[in-house]
Amino acid sequence: MSEDFADDPGLDPHWDDDAPVGRRKAGLRVRFRGMPSTKWGRIVAGCGAVVLLGVCAGLFAMGRSFLLHDERFVIPSSSSIEFQGDAHVTRAQLLSIFGEDVERNIFTVSLVQRRAELERLPWVAHATVMRLLPNRMRVSIVERTPVAFVRPGSHIGLVDGNGVLLDMPVEARPDGKYSFPVVTGISAEDPLSTRAARMKIYERFTSELDGSGQKISEGLSEVDLSNPEDVKASIPDKSSEVLVHFGDTDFLDRYRRFEEHLPEWRTVYPKLSSVDMRYERQVVLEMQPGAGVPVSASSNGAAVMAADAKTPAATVPDTGVKAIEPVVKHVVKAPAKAAPATHVAAVKHAAVVKGKPSARAMANSAAKSHSPVKAKKVDPKAKKHVVVAKPHPVVAKPSAGSTQYHPAQAVQP
């Protein structure tokens, strides 16, 4: 074994592994090849390195001075600034940011600062600024996409999906007009996080309505997002609009049910103002202010009829005080689809008179003098839904012997 390693000059036969570390390293010497070994040689090498660094620094300064002061790198005019992606932001708005850069050296323009200023414009979502040597600049912007009109006050604006409020573009849109509803319930005073959350609800609402392939959302007039748990939409119907409560889920299914029964409700209630579709087994209908609810009416799917046509209506004596028209609610159970059925109402006559206690007592005694109408039974096997209609109260002064609307009508199976 010892003969195999005898010729190896790197092995010391007197090496001791147990020797101290300091003692083992005492014989090691590190030498840099090419470095002068004498003192004066090292001094000359150091001076040469200093001179070399000075030359490099001088060349850098000369190059920098050349780039910053040479006229070939000066932006000659605003036409040397190229913009891309500006459909709604005008060129004048963009040039207002780069106005001080005209006739300025291109290397003195801060690209980071210009990009930040561009992204502060409401319409700009993202911007990229770059230099095109020798003396041109290119600006690429990505604009925000409006999804609805907004009415933050007396003027109409736009809003994108993140709740950022946008001004109407100065120039006309190149591809025509916008086609989306007006959104209410958001304002500039709301924090951006609140506006963004409500616009997410709006996007979910419109995407669900348009999920069937029809552009239902384009037919909406206005969408109210003031209550996140109850999305309300105004839907045009002939010469008027109907306010529909959609709640916060099942938007398409509730719209389909509203669309199916609207002609029927219009026949029975011509002054229909609002429809609440949030409940599974009933629909609440609200009339326009001052509109009475008919006591006798019929339709294809639901009907409210008086049991006896000869039964006189409740009358209130002329007491000289103002009477409040009662708030009427019709609870009608009828087949969900077009299976016609006739329901007979059990009618309770009452009139509410605002005035002295004696006048109210006279009104109540007059209403109770009429005989009640018996209700007929309805087939309990038929699938039902409930329609509740309520008009706004109106203050009226009845004359003697005048006929009043019935305050409550209900049909039970």
Coordinates of C-alpha atoms in Angstrom, one line a residue:
M1 CA 0.0 0.0 0.0
S2 CA 2.8 2.4 0.9
E3 CA 4.6 1.7 -2.4
D4 CA 1.6 2.8 -4.4
F5 CA 1.5 6.3 -2.9
A6 CA 5.2 6.8 -2.6
D7 CA 5.5 8.8 -5.8
D8 CA 2.7 11.1 -5.0
P9 CA 4.2 14.5 -4.0
G10 CA 1.0 15.7 -2.4
L11 CA 1.2 13.1 0.3
D12 CA 3.3 13.8 3.4
P13 CA 4.3 10.6 5.1
H14 CA 4.7 12.6 8.4
W15 CA 1.1 13.9 8.2
D16 CA -0.8 13.6 11.4
D17 CA -4.6 13.7 11.4
D18 CA -4.6 14.4 15.1
A19 CA -2.4 17.5 14.8
P20 CA -4.0 20.9 15.7
V21 CA -5.7 22.9 12.9
G22 CA -3.4 25.8 13.2
R23 CA -0.4 23.6 12.9
R24 CA -1.7 21.8 9.8
K25 CA -2.3 25.1 7.9
A26 CA 1.0 26.7 8.8
G27 CA 2.7 25.4 5.7
L28 CA 0.0 26.5 3.2
R29 CA 0.7 29.4 0.9
V30 CA -1.7 31.0 -1.6
R31 CA -0.2 32.6 -4.6
F32 CA -2.0 34.6 -7.4
R33 CA -0.5 33.9 -10.8
G34 CA 0.3 37.0 -12.8
M35 CA 0.5 39.3 -9.7
P36 CA 3.9 41.0 -9.2
S37 CA 5.8 39.6 -6.4
T38 CA 7.8 42.7 -5.6
K39 CA 6.6 45.8 -3.8
W40 CA 7.2 48.2 -6.7
G41 CA 5.4 45.8 -9.0
R42 CA 2.3 45.9 -6.9
I43 CA 2.4 49.7 -6.8
V44 CA 2.5 49.9 -10.5
A45 CA -0.3 47.4 -10.9
G46 CA -2.5 49.5 -8.5
C47 CA -1.9 52.7 -10.4
G48 CA -2.8 51.0 -13.6
A49 CA -6.1 49.8 -12.2
V50 CA -6.9 53.3 -11.0
V51 CA -6.2 54.8 -14.4
L52 CA -8.3 52.1 -16.1
L53 CA -11.3 52.9 -13.8
G54 CA -10.9 56.6 -14.5
V55 CA -10.9 56.0 -18.3
C56 CA -14.1 53.9 -18.0
A57 CA -15.8 56.6 -15.9
G58 CA -14.8 59.3 -18.4
L59 CA -16.2 57.3 -21.3
F60 CA -19.4 56.8 -19.4
A61 CA -19.7 60.5 -18.7
M62 CA -19.0 61.3 -22.3
G63 CA -21.6 58.8 -23.5
R64 CA -24.2 60.1 -21.1
S65 CA -23.5 63.7 -22.1
F66 CA -23.9 62.7 -25.7
L67 CA -27.2 61.0 -25.2
L68 CA -28.6 63.9 -23.0
H69 CA -27.5 66.8 -25.2
D70 CA -27.5 65.6 -28.7
E71 CA -30.3 67.2 -30.7
R72 CA -31.0 63.9 -32.4
F73 CA -32.6 62.6 -29.2
V74 CA -34.9 65.6 -28.7
I75 CA -38.7 65.0 -29.3
P76 CA -39.4 67.5 -32.0
S77 CA -43.3 67.8 -31.8
S78 CA -46.4 66.2 -30.4
S79 CA -46.7 64.2 -33.6
S80 CA -43.7 62.2 -32.5
I81 CA -45.8 60.7 -29.6
E82 CA -47.8 57.8 -30.8
F83 CA -50.9 56.6 -29.0
Q84 CA -52.6 53.2 -29.3
G85 CA -55.9 51.9 -27.9
D86 CA -57.5 55.3 -27.2
A87 CA -61.1 54.8 -28.2
H88 CA -62.8 57.0 -25.5
V89 CA -59.9 59.1 -24.2
T90 CA -59.2 62.0 -26.6
R91 CA -55.8 62.7 -27.9
A92 CA -55.9 66.1 -26.3
Q93 CA -56.4 64.5 -22.9
L94 CA -53.4 62.3 -23.5
L95 CA -51.2 65.1 -24.8
S96 CA -51.9 67.1 -21.7
I97 CA -49.8 64.6 -19.8
F98 CA -46.9 64.6 -22.4
G99 CA -47.2 68.4 -23.2
E100 CA -44.0 69.3 -21.3
D101 CA -42.0 66.5 -23.0
V102 CA -42.2 68.1 -26.4
E103 CA -38.8 69.6 -27.4
R104 CA -37.3 67.7 -24.6
N105 CA -34.6 65.0 -24.6
I106 CA -36.2 61.6 -24.8
F107 CA -34.0 60.1 -22.1
T108 CA -35.1 62.7 -19.5
V109 CA -38.7 61.6 -19.7
S110 CA -39.6 59.4 -16.7
L111 CA -41.6 56.4 -18.1
V112 CA -42.8 55.3 -14.7
Q113 CA -44.1 58.7 -13.8
R114 CA -45.9 59.1 -17.2
R115 CA -47.5 55.7 -16.8
A116 CA -48.8 56.6 -13.3
E117 CA -50.3 59.8 -14.6
L118 CA -52.0 58.0 -17.5
E119 CA -53.6 55.4 -15.2
R120 CA -55.0 58.2 -13.0
L121 CA -57.3 59.0 -15.9
P122 CA -60.8 57.4 -15.2
W123 CA -61.0 55.8 -18.6
V124 CA -57.5 54.2 -18.5
A125 CA -57.2 50.8 -16.8
H126 CA -53.6 50.1 -17.8
A127 CA -50.9 52.0 -19.7
T128 CA -47.5 51.2 -21.2
V129 CA -44.9 53.9 -22.2
M130 CA -41.8 53.2 -24.2
R131 CA -39.1 55.0 -26.1
L132 CA -38.5 54.6 -29.8
L133 CA -35.0 55.8 -30.6
P134 CA -33.9 58.3 -31.6
N135 CA -36.8 60.7 -30.9
R136 CA -40.2 59.0 -30.7
M137 CA -42.4 57.6 -28.0
R138 CA -45.2 55.0 -28.1
V139 CA -48.0 54.9 -25.6
S140 CA -50.3 51.9 -25.4
I141 CA -53.4 52.1 -23.2
V142 CA -56.1 49.6 -22.2
E143 CA -59.4 51.4 -21.6
R144 CA -62.1 50.4 -19.1
T145 CA -65.2 48.8 -20.4
P146 CA -68.5 50.4 -19.3
V147 CA -71.3 48.0 -18.4
A148 CA -74.1 50.4 -17.4
F149 CA -75.2 54.0 -17.2
V150 CA -75.2 55.7 -13.8
R151 CA -76.9 58.8 -12.5
P152 CA -74.7 60.2 -9.7
G153 CA -76.7 63.4 -9.7
S154 CA -78.2 65.5 -12.4
H155 CA -76.1 64.2 -15.2
I156 CA -75.7 60.8 -16.7
G157 CA -72.4 58.9 -16.6
L158 CA -71.0 55.4 -17.1
V159 CA -69.7 52.8 -14.7
D160 CA -67.5 49.7 -15.3
G161 CA -67.5 46.3 -13.7
N162 CA -65.2 47.4 -10.9
G163 CA -67.4 50.3 -9.8
V164 CA -65.2 53.1 -11.4
L165 CA -67.4 56.0 -12.4
L166 CA -66.7 57.3 -15.9
D167 CA -67.7 60.5 -17.7
M168 CA -69.5 60.3 -20.9
P169 CA -66.9 60.4 -23.8
V170 CA -66.5 63.8 -25.4
E171 CA -66.6 62.3 -28.9
A172 CA -69.3 60.0 -30.2
R173 CA -68.7 56.2 -29.8
P174 CA -67.4 54.9 -33.2
D175 CA -69.6 51.8 -33.3
G176 CA -72.9 53.3 -32.4
K177 CA -74.7 53.8 -29.1
Y178 CA -74.5 52.0 -25.8
S179 CA -77.3 49.5 -25.0
F180 CA -77.5 48.8 -21.3
P181 CA -79.7 50.0 -18.4
V182 CA -79.3 52.8 -15.9
V183 CA -77.9 51.7 -12.5
T184 CA -79.0 53.4 -9.3
G185 CA -77.9 52.8 -5.7
I186 CA -74.2 53.8 -6.2
S187 CA -72.7 57.2 -6.0
A188 CA -69.3 58.9 -6.0
E189 CA -69.5 59.3 -2.2
D190 CA -69.5 55.5 -1.7
P191 CA -66.0 53.9 -1.3
L192 CA -64.7 52.0 -4.3
S193 CA -65.0 48.7 -2.5
T194 CA -68.8 49.2 -2.0
R195 CA -69.3 50.2 -5.6
A196 CA -67.3 47.2 -6.8
A197 CA -69.3 44.8 -4.7
R198 CA -72.6 46.1 -6.0
M199 CA -71.4 46.0 -9.6
K200 CA -70.5 42.3 -9.1
I201 CA -74.2 41.8 -8.1
Y202 CA -75.2 43.6 -11.2
E203 CA -73.0 41.5 -13.4
R204 CA -74.3 38.3 -11.9
F205 CA -77.9 39.6 -12.4
T206 CA -77.4 40.5 -16.1
S207 CA -75.3 37.5 -16.9
E208 CA -78.0 35.2 -15.5
L209 CA -80.7 36.9 -17.4
D210 CA -78.7 36.7 -20.7
G211 CA -77.6 33.2 -20.0
S212 CA -80.4 31.7 -22.2
G213 CA -79.0 33.5 -25.3
Q214 CA -81.6 36.3 -25.3
K215 CA -80.4 39.8 -24.5
I216 CA -82.9 40.3 -21.8
S217 CA -80.8 42.9 -19.9
E218 CA -80.9 45.2 -22.9
G219 CA -84.7 45.5 -22.4
L220 CA -84.3 46.7 -18.8
S221 CA -84.8 50.4 -18.2
E222 CA -83.3 50.8 -14.7
V223 CA -81.6 48.5 -12.1
D224 CA -81.6 49.5 -8.4
L225 CA -78.7 48.1 -6.4
S226 CA -79.3 50.1 -3.2
N227 CA -80.3 46.9 -1.4
P228 CA -77.9 44.0 -2.2
E229 CA -80.5 41.5 -1.0
D230 CA -83.2 42.8 -3.3
V231 CA -82.3 43.7 -6.9
K232 CA -85.0 45.8 -8.4
A233 CA -85.5 46.4 -12.1
S234 CA -87.8 48.7 -14.0
I235 CA -89.1 46.9 -17.1
P236 CA -90.9 48.8 -19.9
D237 CA -94.4 47.6 -20.6
K238 CA -96.3 49.4 -23.4
S239 CA -96.6 53.0 -22.3
S240 CA -95.5 52.5 -18.7
E241 CA -92.9 50.6 -16.6
V242 CA -93.3 47.9 -13.9
L243 CA -90.9 47.8 -11.0
V244 CA -90.0 44.1 -10.3
H245 CA -88.4 42.9 -7.1
F246 CA -86.0 40.0 -8.0
G247 CA -84.4 39.4 -4.6
D248 CA -80.8 38.1 -4.7
T249 CA -81.2 34.7 -6.5
D250 CA -83.1 32.8 -9.2
F251 CA -83.2 35.9 -11.4
L252 CA -84.0 34.2 -14.7
D253 CA -86.7 31.9 -13.2
R254 CA -88.4 34.9 -11.6
Y255 CA -88.2 36.9 -14.8
R256 CA -89.8 34.0 -16.7
R257 CA -92.7 33.8 -14.3
F258 CA -93.1 37.6 -14.4
E259 CA -93.1 37.6 -18.2
E260 CA -95.6 34.7 -18.3
H261 CA -98.2 36.3 -16.0
L262 CA -97.8 40.0 -16.9
P263 CA -100.6 40.1 -19.5
E264 CA -102.9 38.4 -17.1
W265 CA -102.1 40.9 -14.3
R266 CA -102.5 43.8 -16.7
T267 CA -106.0 42.7 -17.6
V268 CA -107.1 42.5 -14.0
Y269 CA -105.0 45.5 -12.7
P270 CA -104.5 48.1 -15.5
K271 CA -102.8 50.5 -13.0
L272 CA -100.2 47.9 -12.0
S273 CA -97.0 49.6 -10.7
S274 CA -94.9 47.0 -8.9
V275 CA -94.5 43.3 -8.7
D276 CA -92.7 41.5 -6.0
M277 CA -91.4 38.1 -7.2
R278 CA -89.3 37.2 -4.1
Y279 CA -91.7 34.7 -2.7
E280 CA -92.2 31.2 -3.9
R281 CA -96.0 30.8 -3.4
Q282 CA -97.2 34.3 -3.8
V283 CA -96.7 37.4 -5.8
V284 CA -97.3 40.9 -4.4
L285 CA -98.8 43.4 -6.8
E286 CA -98.8 47.2 -6.0
M287 CA -101.0 49.7 -7.8
Q288 CA -100.1 53.2 -8.9
P289 CA -100.9 56.1 -6.5
G290 CA -104.6 56.9 -6.5
A291 CA -105.5 53.7 -8.4
G292 CA -108.3 51.6 -6.9
V293 CA -108.3 47.8 -7.0
P294 CA -111.3 46.3 -8.8
V295 CA -113.6 44.2 -6.7
S296 CA -114.8 42.1 -9.6
A297 CA -112.3 41.0 -12.3
S298 CA -111.4 37.9 -14.2
S299 CA -108.4 36.6 -16.1
N300 CA -107.1 33.5 -17.7
G301 CA -105.3 32.1 -14.7
A302 CA -106.7 34.0 -11.7
A303 CA -110.0 35.7 -10.8
V304 CA -111.5 37.6 -7.9
M305 CA -115.2 37.8 -8.1
A306 CA -118.0 38.9 -5.8
A307 CA -120.2 36.0 -4.7
D308 CA -123.4 37.9 -5.0
A309 CA -123.8 40.7 -7.5
K310 CA -126.8 42.0 -5.6
T311 CA -124.8 42.5 -2.4
P312 CA -124.6 46.3 -1.9
A313 CA -121.2 48.0 -1.4
A314 CA -120.2 49.5 1.9
T315 CA -121.2 53.2 2.2
V316 CA -120.0 55.8 4.6
P317 CA -122.3 58.7 5.7
D318 CA -121.3 62.2 4.9
T319 CA -119.8 63.3 8.2
G320 CA -117.8 66.2 6.8
V321 CA -114.4 64.6 7.6
K322 CA -111.8 63.4 5.2
A323 CA -111.7 59.6 4.6
I324 CA -108.7 57.6 3.8
E325 CA -109.1 55.1 1.0
P326 CA -108.2 51.7 2.5
V327 CA -105.0 49.9 1.5
V328 CA -106.4 46.9 -0.4
K329 CA -104.7 43.5 -0.5
H330 CA -106.1 40.8 -2.7
V331 CA -104.9 37.3 -1.8
V332 CA -105.8 35.1 -4.8
K333 CA -104.9 31.5 -5.0
A334 CA -105.1 30.2 -8.6
P335 CA -103.4 27.7 -10.8
A336 CA -99.8 28.5 -11.7
K337 CA -100.4 27.9 -15.4
A338 CA -103.3 28.7 -17.7
A339 CA -105.9 26.5 -16.1
P340 CA -108.9 28.9 -15.7
A341 CA -110.7 28.7 -12.4
T342 CA -113.3 30.8 -10.7
H343 CA -112.8 31.8 -7.1
V344 CA -115.5 33.4 -5.0
A345 CA -114.4 35.8 -2.4
A346 CA -115.5 36.0 1.2
V347 CA -115.7 39.8 1.4
K348 CA -115.5 41.8 4.6
H349 CA -116.7 45.3 4.2
A350 CA -114.9 48.1 6.0
A351 CA -114.1 51.7 5.6
V352 CA -111.5 53.7 7.5
V353 CA -112.5 57.2 8.3
K354 CA -110.0 59.7 9.7
G355 CA -111.7 62.0 12.1
K356 CA -113.5 62.1 15.5
P357 CA -114.3 58.8 17.3
S358 CA -118.0 59.3 16.7
A359 CA -117.5 59.5 12.9
R360 CA -115.4 56.3 12.9
A361 CA -118.0 54.5 14.9
M362 CA -120.7 55.6 12.4
A363 CA -118.6 54.3 9.6
N364 CA -118.0 51.0 11.2
S365 CA -121.7 50.5 12.0
A366 CA -122.7 51.4 8.4
A367 CA -120.2 48.8 7.1
K368 CA -121.4 46.0 9.4
S369 CA -125.0 46.5 8.4
H370 CA -124.4 44.6 5.2
S371 CA -124.8 40.9 5.1
P372 CA -121.6 38.9 4.5
V373 CA -121.1 36.9 1.4
K374 CA -120.5 33.2 1.6
A375 CA -117.5 31.7 -0.1
K376 CA -117.6 28.7 -2.3
K377 CA -115.1 25.9 -2.0
V378 CA -112.3 25.6 -4.6
D379 CA -110.8 22.4 -5.7
P380 CA -107.8 21.9 -3.3
K381 CA -106.0 19.6 -5.7
A382 CA -105.2 22.4 -8.2
K383 CA -101.7 23.9 -7.9
K384 CA -102.0 27.4 -6.5
H385 CA -100.1 30.6 -6.3
V386 CA -101.0 33.7 -4.5
V387 CA -101.3 37.2 -5.9
V388 CA -101.4 40.1 -3.4
A389 CA -102.3 43.5 -4.8
K390 CA -102.0 46.7 -2.8
P391 CA -102.5 50.3 -4.1
H392 CA -101.2 53.4 -2.4
P393 CA -103.5 55.1 0.1
V394 CA -105.2 58.2 -1.1
V395 CA -107.0 60.8 1.0
A396 CA -110.5 61.5 -0.4
K397 CA -113.6 63.3 0.9
P398 CA -116.6 61.0 0.2
S399 CA -120.1 62.4 -0.3
A400 CA -123.2 60.9 1.2
G401 CA -124.1 57.5 -0.2
S402 CA -120.8 57.2 -2.1
T403 CA -119.4 53.8 -2.8
Q404 CA -116.1 52.8 -1.3
Y405 CA -113.6 50.0 -2.3
H406 CA -113.6 47.0 -0.1
P407 CA -110.6 46.9 2.3
A408 CA -109.8 43.2 2.1
Q409 CA -110.7 40.3 0.0
A410 CA -109.5 36.8 0.4
V411 CA -110.1 33.5 -1.3
Q412 CA -109.2 30.3 0.7
P413 CA -109.3 26.9 -0.9

